[in-house]
PDB file of C-alpha atoms in Angstrom:
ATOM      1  CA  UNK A 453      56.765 121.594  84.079  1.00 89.00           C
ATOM      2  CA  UNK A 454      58.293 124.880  85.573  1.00 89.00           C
ATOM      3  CA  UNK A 455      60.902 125.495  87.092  1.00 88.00           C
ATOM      4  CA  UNK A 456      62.237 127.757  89.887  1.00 88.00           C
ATOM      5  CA  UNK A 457      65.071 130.097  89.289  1.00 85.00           C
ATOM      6  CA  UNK A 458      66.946 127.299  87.666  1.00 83.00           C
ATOM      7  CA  UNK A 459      71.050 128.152  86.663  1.00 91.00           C
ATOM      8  CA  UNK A 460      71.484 130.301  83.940  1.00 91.00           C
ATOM      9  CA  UNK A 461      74.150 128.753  82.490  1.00 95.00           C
ATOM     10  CA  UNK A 462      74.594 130.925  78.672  1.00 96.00           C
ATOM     11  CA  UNK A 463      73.229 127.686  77.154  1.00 95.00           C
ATOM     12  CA  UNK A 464      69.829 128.306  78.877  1.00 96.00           C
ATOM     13  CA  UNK A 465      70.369 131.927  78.386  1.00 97.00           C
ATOM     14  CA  UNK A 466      70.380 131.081  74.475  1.00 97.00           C
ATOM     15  CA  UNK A 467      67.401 129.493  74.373  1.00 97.00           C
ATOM     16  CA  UNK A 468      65.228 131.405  76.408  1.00 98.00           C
ATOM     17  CA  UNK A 469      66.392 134.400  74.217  1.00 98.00           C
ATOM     18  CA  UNK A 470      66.001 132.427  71.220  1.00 97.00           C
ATOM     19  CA  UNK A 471      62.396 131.706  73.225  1.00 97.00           C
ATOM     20  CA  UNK A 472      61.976 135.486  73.163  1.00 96.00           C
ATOM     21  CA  UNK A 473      62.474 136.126  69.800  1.00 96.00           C
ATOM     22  CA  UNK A 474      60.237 133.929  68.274  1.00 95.00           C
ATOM     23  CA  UNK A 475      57.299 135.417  70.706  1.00 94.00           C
ATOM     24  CA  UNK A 476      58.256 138.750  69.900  1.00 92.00           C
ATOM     25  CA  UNK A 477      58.301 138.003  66.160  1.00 93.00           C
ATOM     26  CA  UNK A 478      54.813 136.120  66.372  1.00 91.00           C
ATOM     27  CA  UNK A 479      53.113 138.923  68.877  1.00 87.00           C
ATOM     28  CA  UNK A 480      55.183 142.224  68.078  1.00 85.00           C
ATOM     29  CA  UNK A 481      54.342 143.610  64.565  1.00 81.00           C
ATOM     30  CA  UNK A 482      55.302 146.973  65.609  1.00 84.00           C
ATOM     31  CA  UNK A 483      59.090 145.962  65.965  1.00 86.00           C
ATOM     32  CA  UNK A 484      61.406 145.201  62.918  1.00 88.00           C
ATOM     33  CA  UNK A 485      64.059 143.515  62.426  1.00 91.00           C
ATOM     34  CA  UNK A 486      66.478 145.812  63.738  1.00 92.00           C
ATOM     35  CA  UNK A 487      64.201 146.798  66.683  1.00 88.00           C
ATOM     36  CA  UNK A 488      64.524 142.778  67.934  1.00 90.00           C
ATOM     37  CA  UNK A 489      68.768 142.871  67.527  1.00 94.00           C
ATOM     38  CA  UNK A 490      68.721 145.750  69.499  1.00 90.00           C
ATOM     39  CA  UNK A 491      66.998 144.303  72.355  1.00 91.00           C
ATOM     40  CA  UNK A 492      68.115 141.438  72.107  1.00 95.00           C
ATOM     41  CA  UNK A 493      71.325 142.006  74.695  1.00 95.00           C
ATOM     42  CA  UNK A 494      68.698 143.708  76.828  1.00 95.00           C
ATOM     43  CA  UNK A 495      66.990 140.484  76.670  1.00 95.00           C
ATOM     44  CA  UNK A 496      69.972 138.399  77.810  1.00 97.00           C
ATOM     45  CA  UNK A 497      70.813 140.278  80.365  1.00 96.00           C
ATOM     46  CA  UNK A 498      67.608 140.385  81.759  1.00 96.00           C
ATOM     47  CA  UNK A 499      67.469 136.713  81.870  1.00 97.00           C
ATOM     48  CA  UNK A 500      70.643 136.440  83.636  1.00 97.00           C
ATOM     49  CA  UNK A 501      70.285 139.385  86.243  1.00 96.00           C
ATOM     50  CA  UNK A 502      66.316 139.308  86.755  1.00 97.00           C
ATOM     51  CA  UNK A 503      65.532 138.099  90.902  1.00 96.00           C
ATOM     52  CA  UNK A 504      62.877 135.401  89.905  1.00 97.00           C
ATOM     53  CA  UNK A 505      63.035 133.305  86.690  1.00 98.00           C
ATOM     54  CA  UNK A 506      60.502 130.624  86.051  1.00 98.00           C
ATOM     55  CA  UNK A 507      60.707 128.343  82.956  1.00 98.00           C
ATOM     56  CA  UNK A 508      58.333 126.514  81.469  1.00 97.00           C
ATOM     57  CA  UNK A 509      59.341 123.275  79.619  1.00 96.00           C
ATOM     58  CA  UNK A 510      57.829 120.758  77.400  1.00 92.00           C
ATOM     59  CA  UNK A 511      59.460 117.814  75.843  1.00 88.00           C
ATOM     60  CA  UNK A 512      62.738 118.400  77.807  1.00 85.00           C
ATOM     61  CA  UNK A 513      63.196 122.155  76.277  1.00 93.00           C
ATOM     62  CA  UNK A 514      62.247 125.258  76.788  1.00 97.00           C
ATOM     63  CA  UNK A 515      59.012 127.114  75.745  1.00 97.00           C
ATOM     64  CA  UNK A 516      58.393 129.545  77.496  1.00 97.00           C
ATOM     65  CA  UNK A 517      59.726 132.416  81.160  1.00 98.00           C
ATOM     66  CA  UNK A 518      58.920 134.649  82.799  1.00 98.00           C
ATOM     67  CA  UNK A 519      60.631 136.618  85.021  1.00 98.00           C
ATOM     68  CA  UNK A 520      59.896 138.997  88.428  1.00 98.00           C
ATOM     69  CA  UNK A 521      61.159 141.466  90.164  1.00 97.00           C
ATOM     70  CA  UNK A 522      59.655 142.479  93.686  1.00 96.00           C
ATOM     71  CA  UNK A 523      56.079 142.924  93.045  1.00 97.00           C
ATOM     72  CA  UNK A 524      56.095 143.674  88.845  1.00 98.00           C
ATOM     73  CA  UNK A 525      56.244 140.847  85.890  1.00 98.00           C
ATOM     74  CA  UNK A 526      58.952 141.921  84.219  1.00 97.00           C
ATOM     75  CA  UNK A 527      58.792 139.602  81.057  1.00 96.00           C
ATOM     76  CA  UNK A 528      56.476 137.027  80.334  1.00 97.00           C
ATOM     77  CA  UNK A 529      57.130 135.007  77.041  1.00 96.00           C
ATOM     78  CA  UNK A 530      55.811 132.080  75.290  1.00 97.00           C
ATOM     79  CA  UNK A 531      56.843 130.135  72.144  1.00 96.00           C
ATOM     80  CA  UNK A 532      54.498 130.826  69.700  1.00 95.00           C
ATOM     81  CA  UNK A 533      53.270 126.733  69.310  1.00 93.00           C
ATOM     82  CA  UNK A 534      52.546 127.140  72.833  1.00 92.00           C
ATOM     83  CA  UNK A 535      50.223 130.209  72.504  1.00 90.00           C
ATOM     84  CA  UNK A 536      46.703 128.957  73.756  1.00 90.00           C
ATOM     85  CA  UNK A 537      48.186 125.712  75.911  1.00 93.00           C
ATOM     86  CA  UNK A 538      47.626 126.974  79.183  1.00 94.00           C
ATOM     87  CA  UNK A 539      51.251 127.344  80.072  1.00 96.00           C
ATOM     88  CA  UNK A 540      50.764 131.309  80.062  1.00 95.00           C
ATOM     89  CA  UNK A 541      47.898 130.751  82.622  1.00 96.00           C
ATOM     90  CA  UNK A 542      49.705 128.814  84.902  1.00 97.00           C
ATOM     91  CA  UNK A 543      52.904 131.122  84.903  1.00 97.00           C
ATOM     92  CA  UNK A 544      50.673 134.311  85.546  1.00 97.00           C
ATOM     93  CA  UNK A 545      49.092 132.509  88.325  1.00 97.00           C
ATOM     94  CA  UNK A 546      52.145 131.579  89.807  1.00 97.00           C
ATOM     95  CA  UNK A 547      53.017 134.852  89.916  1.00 98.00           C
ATOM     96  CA  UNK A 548      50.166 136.245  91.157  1.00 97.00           C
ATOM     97  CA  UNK A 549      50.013 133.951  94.048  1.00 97.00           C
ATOM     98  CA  UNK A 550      53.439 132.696  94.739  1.00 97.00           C
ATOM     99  CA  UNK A 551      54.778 135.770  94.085  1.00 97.00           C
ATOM    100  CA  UNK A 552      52.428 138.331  95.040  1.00 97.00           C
ATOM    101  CA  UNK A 553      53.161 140.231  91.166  1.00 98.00           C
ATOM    102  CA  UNK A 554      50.577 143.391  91.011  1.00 98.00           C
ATOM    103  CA  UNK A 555      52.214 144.872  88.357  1.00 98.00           C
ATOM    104  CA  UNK A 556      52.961 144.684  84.393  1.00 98.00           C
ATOM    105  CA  UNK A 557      54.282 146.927  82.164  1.00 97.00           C
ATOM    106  CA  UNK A 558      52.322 146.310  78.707  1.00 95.00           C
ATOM    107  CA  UNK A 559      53.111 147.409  75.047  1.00 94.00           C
ATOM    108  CA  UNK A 560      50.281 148.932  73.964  1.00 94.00           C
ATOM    109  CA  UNK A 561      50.774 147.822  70.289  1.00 92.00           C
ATOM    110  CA  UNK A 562      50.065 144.247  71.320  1.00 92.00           C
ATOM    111  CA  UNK A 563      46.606 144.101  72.225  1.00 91.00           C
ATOM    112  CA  UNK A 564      46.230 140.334  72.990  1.00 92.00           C
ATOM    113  CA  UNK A 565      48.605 140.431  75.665  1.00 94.00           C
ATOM    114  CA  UNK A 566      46.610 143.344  77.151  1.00 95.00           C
ATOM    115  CA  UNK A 567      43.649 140.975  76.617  1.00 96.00           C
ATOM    116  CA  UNK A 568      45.438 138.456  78.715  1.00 96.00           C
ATOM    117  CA  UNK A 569      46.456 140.618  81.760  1.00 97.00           C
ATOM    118  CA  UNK A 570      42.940 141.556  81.917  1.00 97.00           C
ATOM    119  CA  UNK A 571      41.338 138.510  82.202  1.00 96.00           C
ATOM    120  CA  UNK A 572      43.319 137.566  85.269  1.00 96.00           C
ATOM    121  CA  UNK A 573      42.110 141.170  86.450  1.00 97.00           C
ATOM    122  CA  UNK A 574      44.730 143.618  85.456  1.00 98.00           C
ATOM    123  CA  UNK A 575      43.807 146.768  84.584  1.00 97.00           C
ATOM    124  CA  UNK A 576      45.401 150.008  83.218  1.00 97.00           C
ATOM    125  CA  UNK A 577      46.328 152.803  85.291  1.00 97.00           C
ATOM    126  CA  UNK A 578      48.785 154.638  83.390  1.00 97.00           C
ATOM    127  CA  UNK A 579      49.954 154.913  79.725  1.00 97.00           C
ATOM    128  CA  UNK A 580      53.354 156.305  78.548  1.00 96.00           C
ATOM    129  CA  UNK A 581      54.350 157.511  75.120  1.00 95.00           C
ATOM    130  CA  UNK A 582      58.176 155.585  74.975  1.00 92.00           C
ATOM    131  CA  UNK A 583      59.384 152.389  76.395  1.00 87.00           C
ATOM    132  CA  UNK A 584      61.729 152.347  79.454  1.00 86.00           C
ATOM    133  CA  UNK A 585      64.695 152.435  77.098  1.00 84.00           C
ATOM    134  CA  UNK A 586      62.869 155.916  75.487  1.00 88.00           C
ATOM    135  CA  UNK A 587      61.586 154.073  72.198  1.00 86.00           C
ATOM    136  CA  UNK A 588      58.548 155.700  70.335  1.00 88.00           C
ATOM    137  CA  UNK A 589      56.592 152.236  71.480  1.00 90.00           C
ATOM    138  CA  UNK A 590      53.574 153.522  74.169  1.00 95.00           C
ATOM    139  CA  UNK A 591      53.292 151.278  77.153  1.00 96.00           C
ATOM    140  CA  UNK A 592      50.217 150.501  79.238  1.00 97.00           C
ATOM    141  CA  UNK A 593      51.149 150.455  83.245  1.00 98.00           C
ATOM    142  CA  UNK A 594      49.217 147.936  84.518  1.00 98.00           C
ATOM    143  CA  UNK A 595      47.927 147.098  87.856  1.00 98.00           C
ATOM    144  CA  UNK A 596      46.278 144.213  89.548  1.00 97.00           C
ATOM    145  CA  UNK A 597      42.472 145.060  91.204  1.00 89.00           C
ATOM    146  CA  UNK A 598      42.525 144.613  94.165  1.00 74.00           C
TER     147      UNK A 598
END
């Protein structure tokens, strides 16, 4: 089930992070440990102050959000058990065509979520050395065909 821009109360805001970091750990081998406690008040507030949140549940909890902001996916994350379910599919499509999302910003040390983008026709148009935040991790600007 998803849901809409639900209340971010902190106790959603925990999980969702707590969401975050178990993706990040399964899909991010370029980070370390003190990389992912860095972000991780980045993450939260993100969470809290993005415009569109969706969350994807299972079981009554949490596995997965993404969130939007005008026309770019701003973070799309998955539990790690739920890698390969489908859930990813149907939250990119949402955005795609609920949304109207045309942009992602990808890390380019994480090739399957390149992968991903592309298959729902994503495709690179820029690459960048550092992160927003001016980390040494290259990121792959990525748009969708039109």
């Amino acid at each position: 089930m998803l849901v809409e821009n639900p209340i971010r109360k902190k106790l959603l805001v925990d999980k969702l992070t707590a969401v975050w970091e178990s993706s990040v750990i399964a899909t991010h081998g370029f980070l370390n440990e003190n990389d992912i406690i860095a972000l991780r008040p980045f993450v939260e507030a993100a969470i809290r102050e993005i415009d569109h949140l969706i969350v994807a549940y299972e079981n009554q909890g949490p596995v997965g959000f993404m969130g939007i902001s005008k026309d770019k996916l701003e973070m799309l994350f998955l539990d790690p058990v739920c890698i390969g379910k489908g859930i990813g599919k149907r939250l990119i499509t949402k955005a795609i065509w609920e949304y109207g999302v045309s942009y992602v910003d990808v890390n380019e040390q994480n090739p399957n979520a390149e992968k991903f983008y592309k298959h729902f026709g994503f495709t690179i148009f820029e690459r960048k050395e550092a992160d927003e935040m001016g980390n040494p991790f290259p990121v792959l600007k990525m748009k969708l065909r039109e």
